[in-house]
Amino acid sequence: MERRKFVKQVGLGGLLSSLGLDIVYSANLPKGYIPLALQDTDPFELFAKDQEMTILNRKPWNMEAKAHLLDDKITPNKYMFIRNNGLIPQIASASDWQLKIDGESVKTSKTYTLKELKTKFQTVSYQLTLECGGNGRSEFDPPAKGNQWTVGAVSCAEWTGVRLKDVLNDCGIKDDAVYIGYHAADIHLSHDPTKEPISRGMPLRKALQEETILAFQMNGEDIPLAHGYPLRLVAGGWPASVSGKWINRLSIRNIEHDGAKMKGSSYRVPCSPVAPGEKVKEEDMCIIESMPVKSLITYPKTGAIFSMEKKLDVRGHAWAGELSVRMVEYSIDFGSTWKPCKLEKAVNRLAWQHFQTQIEFPKKGYYEVWARATDSNDKKQPMLLPGWNPKGYLNNACHRIAVKVS
Ligand SMILES: Nc1nc2c(c(=O)[nH]1)N[C@H]1C(S)=C(S)[C@@H](COP(=O)(O)O)O[C@H]1N2
Ligand SMILES: [Mo]
């Protein structure tokens, strides 16, 4: 049963049946061994993603959405970006999955099974915006190394799980605790078992928020394997690298967590602005916390052709890290004038908000529709690329689409 469940998780089921044959001795397959016939798999099928998703890297797997694919209010799996730093673990069975809580600042170190987590603590659901810190990196000049994300490394799914704070409090948090570090089951690209692909975390104040959860479901089902099955941290509004997938250990630290990709320039930006291309000393780099205000036009698809007779429906989402979005405006004259869109309130804190408007164009021709969100602290998205930084993080420039009116 568990095996069949695993097959379902990775989507191997469909692939096996596409082989049209039984793997006769499949029970003998060594753990982590992928049959030759399945190595050249179609990633869209493997991860149950839409064919229009863009593959940025295959080793590790990284995939993003196009703006118009993100039109749903709640992002379904097929349009959710995948960002991996290492290799996806093979998880044959979640029934023996364990989560260990340890660290210098835990009062009593404990280990929970998944079932214990599910039964011992209150279950909660939130829609949470997860945006990769590097979303928008492709526009930086001089260019920044790394996945060349355009606009599609963002999602807002409904996550169900238990509050991290309930679990931490069950173990007891010592007074000197400052940070939570995560450890996960994914495999370093080098296959060196002593190395972790990523081991980040968050300050205690973020860990103790109501909406910071240890999730076991996404959109009402088991989390898809690529997104952290069977257990993942979800901390909306912060760079999604904080939301560790395949979590099997959490450490309550009395120092800022020092795991893989916590130091150097990883997920850090210069503490004060620098000139494009400037070298920045390590001690002058600060960890990214709340993400900046941003918006995305998800309808129509860029390049759409419309007739003059009708008003053009435009819609999308806006989000602002820990803050809420106060206003979304649009411009059809390259930002010289702006008009307000209708903006919905978030269903819960840290969920993206939906905007919509109807636009009348003065005459036939080519236009760009730009959207600009303003957060609850009155900060607006910049029209052009904001502060350059060595790793190309935090590009929250206005999104724009091309429209032809005929
Ligand atoms: N264990 C583990 N957790 C991880 C990662 C990873 O590589 N390994 N990538 C992080 C990064 S950088 C991002 S942007 C998000 C992506 O989440 P998603 O693939 O579910 O969209 O997962 C985060 N959690
Ligand atoms: Mo990321």
PDB file of C-alpha atoms in Angstrom, residues 156-348:
ATOM      1  CA  CYS A 156      -0.117  30.761  -2.962  1.00  0.00           C
ATOM      2  CA  ALA A 157      -1.491  27.347  -2.064  1.00  0.00           C
ATOM      3  CA  GLU A 158      -3.561  26.288   0.912  1.00  0.00           C
ATOM      4  CA  TRP A 159      -1.342  24.558   3.436  1.00  0.00           C
ATOM      5  CA  THR A 160      -2.600  22.376   6.266  1.00  0.00           C
ATOM      6  CA  GLY A 161      -0.601  21.268   9.256  1.00  0.00           C
ATOM      7  CA  VAL A 162       0.222  22.081  12.842  1.00  0.00           C
ATOM      8  CA  ARG A 163       1.597  25.310  14.236  1.00  0.00           C
ATOM      9  CA  LEU A 164       5.357  25.234  14.622  1.00  0.00           C
ATOM     10  CA  LYS A 165       5.024  27.115  17.900  1.00  0.00           C
ATOM     11  CA  ASP A 166       2.813  24.381  19.388  1.00  0.00           C
ATOM     12  CA  VAL A 167       5.442  21.754  18.630  1.00  0.00           C
ATOM     13  CA  LEU A 168       8.326  23.924  19.893  1.00  0.00           C
ATOM     14  CA  ASN A 169       6.416  24.752  23.086  1.00  0.00           C
ATOM     15  CA  ASP A 170       5.716  21.057  23.643  1.00  0.00           C
ATOM     16  CA  CYS A 171       9.478  20.524  23.859  1.00  0.00           C
ATOM     17  CA  GLY A 172      10.077  23.763  25.750  1.00  0.00           C
ATOM     18  CA  ILE A 173      12.109  26.720  24.515  1.00  0.00           C
ATOM     19  CA  LYS A 174      14.964  27.963  26.687  1.00  0.00           C
ATOM     20  CA  ASP A 175      15.314  31.704  27.293  1.00  0.00           C
ATOM     21  CA  ASP A 176      18.453  31.991  25.182  1.00  0.00           C
ATOM     22  CA  ALA A 177      16.778  30.663  22.004  1.00  0.00           C
ATOM     23  CA  VAL A 178      17.080  32.940  18.986  1.00  0.00           C
ATOM     24  CA  TYR A 179      16.726  30.854  15.830  1.00  0.00           C
ATOM     25  CA  ILE A 180      15.162  27.690  14.421  1.00  0.00           C
ATOM     26  CA  GLY A 181      17.279  25.730  11.933  1.00  0.00           C
ATOM     27  CA  TYR A 182      15.818  23.047   9.673  1.00  0.00           C
ATOM     28  CA  HIS A 183      17.300  19.808   8.382  1.00  0.00           C
ATOM     29  CA  ALA A 184      15.779  17.790   5.586  1.00  0.00           C
ATOM     30  CA  ALA A 185      16.006  14.531   3.688  1.00  0.00           C
ATOM     31  CA  ASP A 186      17.077  15.831   0.284  1.00  0.00           C
ATOM     32  CA  ILE A 187      20.449  14.767  -1.101  1.00  0.00           C
ATOM     33  CA  HIS A 188      23.444  16.977  -1.873  1.00  0.00           C
ATOM     34  CA  LEU A 189      24.260  17.183  -5.591  1.00  0.00           C
ATOM     35  CA  SER A 190      27.646  15.600  -4.840  1.00  0.00           C
ATOM     36  CA  HIS A 191      25.849  12.668  -3.182  1.00  0.00           C
ATOM     37  CA  ASP A 192      28.119  13.279  -0.169  1.00  0.00           C
ATOM     38  CA  PRO A 193      25.921  12.205   2.768  1.00  0.00           C
ATOM     39  CA  THR A 194      27.764  14.532   5.160  1.00  0.00           C
ATOM     40  CA  LYS A 195      26.639  17.554   3.141  1.00  0.00           C
ATOM     41  CA  GLU A 196      23.202  19.142   3.176  1.00  0.00           C
ATOM     42  CA  PRO A 197      21.889  20.905   0.051  1.00  0.00           C
ATOM     43  CA  ILE A 198      20.263  23.552   2.222  1.00  0.00           C
ATOM     44  CA  SER A 199      19.650  23.982   5.945  1.00  0.00           C
ATOM     45  CA  ARG A 200      18.144  27.353   6.643  1.00  0.00           C
ATOM     46  CA  GLY A 201      15.580  28.549   9.135  1.00  0.00           C
ATOM     47  CA  MET A 202      14.131  31.613  10.788  1.00  0.00           C
ATOM     48  CA  PRO A 203      14.421  33.775  13.872  1.00  0.00           C
ATOM     49  CA  LEU A 204      12.287  32.661  16.799  1.00  0.00           C
ATOM     50  CA  ARG A 205       9.874  35.577  16.317  1.00  0.00           C
ATOM     51  CA  LYS A 206       8.927  34.270  12.858  1.00  0.00           C
ATOM     52  CA  ALA A 207       8.802  30.668  14.064  1.00  0.00           C
ATOM     53  CA  LEU A 208       6.291  31.604  16.774  1.00  0.00           C
ATOM     54  CA  GLN A 209       3.792  33.304  14.445  1.00  0.00           C
ATOM     55  CA  GLU A 210       0.314  31.768  14.205  1.00  0.00           C
ATOM     56  CA  GLU A 211       0.686  31.154  10.473  1.00  0.00           C
ATOM     57  CA  THR A 212       4.095  29.449  10.587  1.00  0.00           C
ATOM     58  CA  ILE A 213       3.274  25.786  10.198  1.00  0.00           C
ATOM     59  CA  LEU A 214       4.639  22.305   9.768  1.00  0.00           C
ATOM     60  CA  ALA A 215       2.455  21.203   6.889  1.00  0.00           C
ATOM     61  CA  PHE A 216       1.469  17.733   5.792  1.00  0.00           C
ATOM     62  CA  GLN A 217      -1.118  18.751   3.207  1.00  0.00           C
ATOM     63  CA  MET A 218      -1.250  21.094   0.259  1.00  0.00           C
ATOM     64  CA  ASN A 219      -4.588  22.041  -1.292  1.00  0.00           C
ATOM     65  CA  GLY A 220      -6.326  19.335   0.722  1.00  0.00           C
ATOM     66  CA  GLU A 221      -4.103  16.431  -0.329  1.00  0.00           C
ATOM     67  CA  ASP A 222      -0.788  14.934   0.706  1.00  0.00           C
ATOM     68  CA  ILE A 223       1.944  17.368  -0.297  1.00  0.00           C
ATOM     69  CA  PRO A 224       3.359  16.374  -3.717  1.00  0.00           C
ATOM     70  CA  LEU A 225       6.818  14.841  -3.347  1.00  0.00           C
ATOM     71  CA  ALA A 226       8.580  17.719  -5.137  1.00  0.00           C
ATOM     72  CA  HIS A 227       7.050  20.187  -2.688  1.00  0.00           C
ATOM     73  CA  GLY A 228       8.155  18.494   0.506  1.00  0.00           C
ATOM     74  CA  TYR A 229       6.178  15.305   1.121  1.00  0.00           C
ATOM     75  CA  PRO A 230       5.519  14.243   3.804  1.00  0.00           C
ATOM     76  CA  LEU A 231       6.364  17.241   6.007  1.00  0.00           C
ATOM     77  CA  ARG A 232       7.412  20.790   5.218  1.00  0.00           C
ATOM     78  CA  LEU A 233       7.808  24.087   6.984  1.00  0.00           C
ATOM     79  CA  VAL A 234       5.686  26.867   5.557  1.00  0.00           C
ATOM     80  CA  ALA A 235       6.541  30.407   6.583  1.00  0.00           C
ATOM     81  CA  GLY A 236       4.631  32.703   4.217  1.00  0.00           C
ATOM     82  CA  GLY A 237       5.866  36.163   3.297  1.00  0.00           C
ATOM     83  CA  TRP A 238       9.548  35.355   3.727  1.00  0.00           C
ATOM     84  CA  PRO A 239      11.841  34.058   0.998  1.00  0.00           C
ATOM     85  CA  ALA A 240      10.568  30.558   0.294  1.00  0.00           C
ATOM     86  CA  SER A 241      13.993  29.135   1.145  1.00  0.00           C
ATOM     87  CA  VAL A 242      12.862  29.490   4.783  1.00  0.00           C
ATOM     88  CA  SER A 243      10.086  26.975   4.078  1.00  0.00           C
ATOM     89  CA  GLY A 244      12.122  23.782   4.263  1.00  0.00           C
ATOM     90  CA  LYS A 245      10.802  20.733   2.428  1.00  0.00           C
ATOM     91  CA  TRP A 246      11.124  17.070   3.565  1.00  0.00           C
ATOM     92  CA  ILE A 247      11.776  18.213   7.150  1.00  0.00           C
ATOM     93  CA  ASN A 248      13.075  15.575   9.568  1.00  0.00           C
ATOM     94  CA  ARG A 249      14.859  17.695  12.184  1.00  0.00           C
ATOM     95  CA  LEU A 250      14.490  21.143  13.673  1.00  0.00           C
ATOM     96  CA  SER A 251      17.100  22.668  15.946  1.00  0.00           C
ATOM     97  CA  ILE A 252      16.268  25.369  18.472  1.00  0.00           C
ATOM     98  CA  ARG A 253      19.458  27.389  18.320  1.00  0.00           C
ATOM     99  CA  ASN A 254      21.030  29.868  20.725  1.00  0.00           C
ATOM    100  CA  ILE A 255      22.855  31.423  17.755  1.00  0.00           C
ATOM    101  CA  GLU A 256      21.735  32.430  14.271  1.00  0.00           C
ATOM    102  CA  HIS A 257      21.500  29.063  12.525  1.00  0.00           C
ATOM    103  CA  ASP A 258      24.722  28.268  10.635  1.00  0.00           C
ATOM    104  CA  GLY A 259      23.492  25.532   8.259  1.00  0.00           C
ATOM    105  CA  ALA A 260      24.096  25.290   4.515  1.00  0.00           C
ATOM    106  CA  LYS A 261      23.198  28.486   2.600  1.00  0.00           C
ATOM    107  CA  MET A 262      22.871  30.628   5.717  1.00  0.00           C
ATOM    108  CA  LYS A 263      26.236  32.391   5.284  1.00  0.00           C
ATOM    109  CA  GLY A 264      28.102  34.275   2.577  1.00  0.00           C
ATOM    110  CA  SER A 265      25.867  35.806  -0.050  1.00  0.00           C
ATOM    111  CA  SER A 266      23.190  33.069   0.017  1.00  0.00           C
ATOM    112  CA  TYR A 267      19.751  34.566   0.574  1.00  0.00           C
ATOM    113  CA  ARG A 268      21.441  37.779   1.649  1.00  0.00           C
ATOM    114  CA  VAL A 269      21.519  41.270   0.175  1.00  0.00           C
ATOM    115  CA  PRO A 270      23.838  44.189   0.906  1.00  0.00           C
ATOM    116  CA  CYS A 271      22.720  45.796   4.194  1.00  0.00           C
ATOM    117  CA  SER A 272      22.908  49.175   2.417  1.00  0.00           C
ATOM    118  CA  PRO A 273      22.500  49.782  -1.330  1.00  0.00           C
ATOM    119  CA  VAL A 274      25.530  49.281  -3.609  1.00  0.00           C
ATOM    120  CA  ALA A 275      26.369  50.256  -7.189  1.00  0.00           C
ATOM    121  CA  PRO A 276      25.650  47.593  -9.849  1.00  0.00           C
ATOM    122  CA  GLY A 277      28.528  45.117 -10.043  1.00  0.00           C
ATOM    123  CA  GLU A 278      30.164  46.309  -6.820  1.00  0.00           C
ATOM    124  CA  LYS A 279      31.931  43.718  -4.633  1.00  0.00           C
ATOM    125  CA  VAL A 280      30.336  43.454  -1.199  1.00  0.00           C
ATOM    126  CA  LYS A 281      32.128  42.181   1.899  1.00  0.00           C
ATOM    127  CA  GLU A 282      30.550  39.226   3.627  1.00  0.00           C
ATOM    128  CA  GLU A 283      29.972  41.157   6.845  1.00  0.00           C
ATOM    129  CA  ASP A 284      28.061  43.786   4.876  1.00  0.00           C
ATOM    130  CA  MET A 285      25.455  41.270   3.685  1.00  0.00           C
ATOM    131  CA  CYS A 286      22.163  40.888   5.611  1.00  0.00           C
ATOM    132  CA  ILE A 287      19.756  37.932   5.667  1.00  0.00           C
ATOM    133  CA  ILE A 288      16.539  38.547   3.706  1.00  0.00           C
ATOM    134  CA  GLU A 289      13.495  38.503   5.937  1.00  0.00           C
ATOM    135  CA  SER A 290      10.082  39.803   4.861  1.00  0.00           C
ATOM    136  CA  MET A 291       9.727  39.974   1.053  1.00  0.00           C
ATOM    137  CA  PRO A 292       8.977  43.327  -0.625  1.00  0.00           C
ATOM    138  CA  VAL A 293       5.627  44.420  -2.069  1.00  0.00           C
ATOM    139  CA  LYS A 294       4.898  42.961  -5.496  1.00  0.00           C
ATOM    140  CA  SER A 295       2.118  42.176  -7.955  1.00  0.00           C
ATOM    141  CA  LEU A 296       1.523  40.013 -10.983  1.00  0.00           C
ATOM    142  CA  ILE A 297      -0.957  40.411 -13.853  1.00  0.00           C
ATOM    143  CA  THR A 298      -2.333  36.932 -14.504  1.00  0.00           C
ATOM    144  CA  TYR A 299      -5.023  37.843 -17.037  1.00  0.00           C
ATOM    145  CA  PRO A 300      -4.850  38.482 -19.934  1.00  0.00           C
ATOM    146  CA  LYS A 301      -1.805  36.672 -21.203  1.00  0.00           C
ATOM    147  CA  THR A 302       0.822  39.071 -22.503  1.00  0.00           C
ATOM    148  CA  GLY A 303       0.512  39.664 -26.245  1.00  0.00           C
ATOM    149  CA  ALA A 304      -3.265  39.367 -26.242  1.00  0.00           C
ATOM    150  CA  ILE A 305      -5.220  41.083 -29.024  1.00  0.00           C
ATOM    151  CA  PHE A 306      -8.490  42.799 -28.134  1.00  0.00           C
ATOM    152  CA  SER A 307     -11.140  44.706 -29.964  1.00  0.00           C
ATOM    153  CA  MET A 308     -11.896  48.341 -29.162  1.00  0.00           C
ATOM    154  CA  GLU A 309     -15.566  47.622 -28.641  1.00  0.00           C
ATOM    155  CA  LYS A 310     -15.162  45.909 -25.313  1.00  0.00           C
ATOM    156  CA  LYS A 311     -13.481  46.922 -22.097  1.00  0.00           C
ATOM    157  CA  LEU A 312     -10.497  44.762 -21.261  1.00  0.00           C
ATOM    158  CA  ASP A 313     -10.731  42.680 -18.103  1.00  0.00           C
ATOM    159  CA  VAL A 314      -7.440  42.652 -16.220  1.00  0.00           C
ATOM    160  CA  ARG A 315      -6.693  40.787 -13.001  1.00  0.00           C
ATOM    161  CA  GLY A 316      -3.933  39.374 -10.858  1.00  0.00           C
ATOM    162  CA  HIS A 317      -2.535  39.081  -7.352  1.00  0.00           C
ATOM    163  CA  ALA A 318      -0.482  41.274  -5.039  1.00  0.00           C
ATOM    164  CA  TRP A 319       1.445  40.482  -1.876  1.00  0.00           C
ATOM    165  CA  ALA A 320       3.769  42.286   0.512  1.00  0.00           C
ATOM    166  CA  GLY A 321       5.708  39.884   2.730  1.00  0.00           C
ATOM    167  CA  GLU A 322       4.674  40.397   6.347  1.00  0.00           C
ATOM    168  CA  LEU A 323       2.570  43.420   5.419  1.00  0.00           C
ATOM    169  CA  SER A 324      -0.676  43.676   3.533  1.00  0.00           C
ATOM    170  CA  VAL A 325      -1.287  45.388   0.211  1.00  0.00           C
ATOM    171  CA  ARG A 326      -3.153  48.695   0.555  1.00  0.00           C
ATOM    172  CA  MET A 327      -3.641  49.527  -3.114  1.00  0.00           C
ATOM    173  CA  VAL A 328      -3.000  48.230  -6.629  1.00  0.00           C
ATOM    174  CA  GLU A 329      -2.982  50.666  -9.552  1.00  0.00           C
ATOM    175  CA  TYR A 330      -2.598  50.208 -13.273  1.00  0.00           C
ATOM    176  CA  SER A 331      -1.104  52.337 -16.010  1.00  0.00           C
ATOM    177  CA  ILE A 332      -1.489  52.116 -19.797  1.00  0.00           C
ATOM    178  CA  ASP A 333       0.841  55.035 -20.560  1.00  0.00           C
ATOM    179  CA  PHE A 334       4.159  53.625 -19.332  1.00  0.00           C
ATOM    180  CA  GLY A 335       3.660  54.833 -15.804  1.00  0.00           C
ATOM    181  CA  SER A 336       2.891  58.502 -16.329  1.00  0.00           C
ATOM    182  CA  THR A 337      -0.624  58.175 -14.904  1.00  0.00           C
ATOM    183  CA  TRP A 338      -2.104  55.518 -12.622  1.00  0.00           C
ATOM    184  CA  LYS A 339      -5.656  54.463 -11.850  1.00  0.00           C
ATOM    185  CA  PRO A 340      -6.786  52.248  -8.974  1.00  0.00           C
ATOM    186  CA  CYS A 341      -7.842  48.607  -9.394  1.00  0.00           C
ATOM    187  CA  LYS A 342     -10.391  46.835  -7.217  1.00  0.00           C
ATOM    188  CA  LEU A 343      -8.482  45.026  -4.492  1.00  0.00           C
ATOM    189  CA  GLU A 344      -9.718  42.207  -2.259  1.00  0.00           C
ATOM    190  CA  LYS A 345      -8.632  41.685   1.316  1.00  0.00           C
ATOM    191  CA  ALA A 346      -6.466  38.631   2.033  1.00  0.00           C
ATOM    192  CA  VAL A 347      -8.344  35.527   3.221  1.00  0.00           C
ATOM    193  CA  ASN A 348      -5.777  35.309   5.996  1.00  0.00           C
TER     194      ASN A 348
END
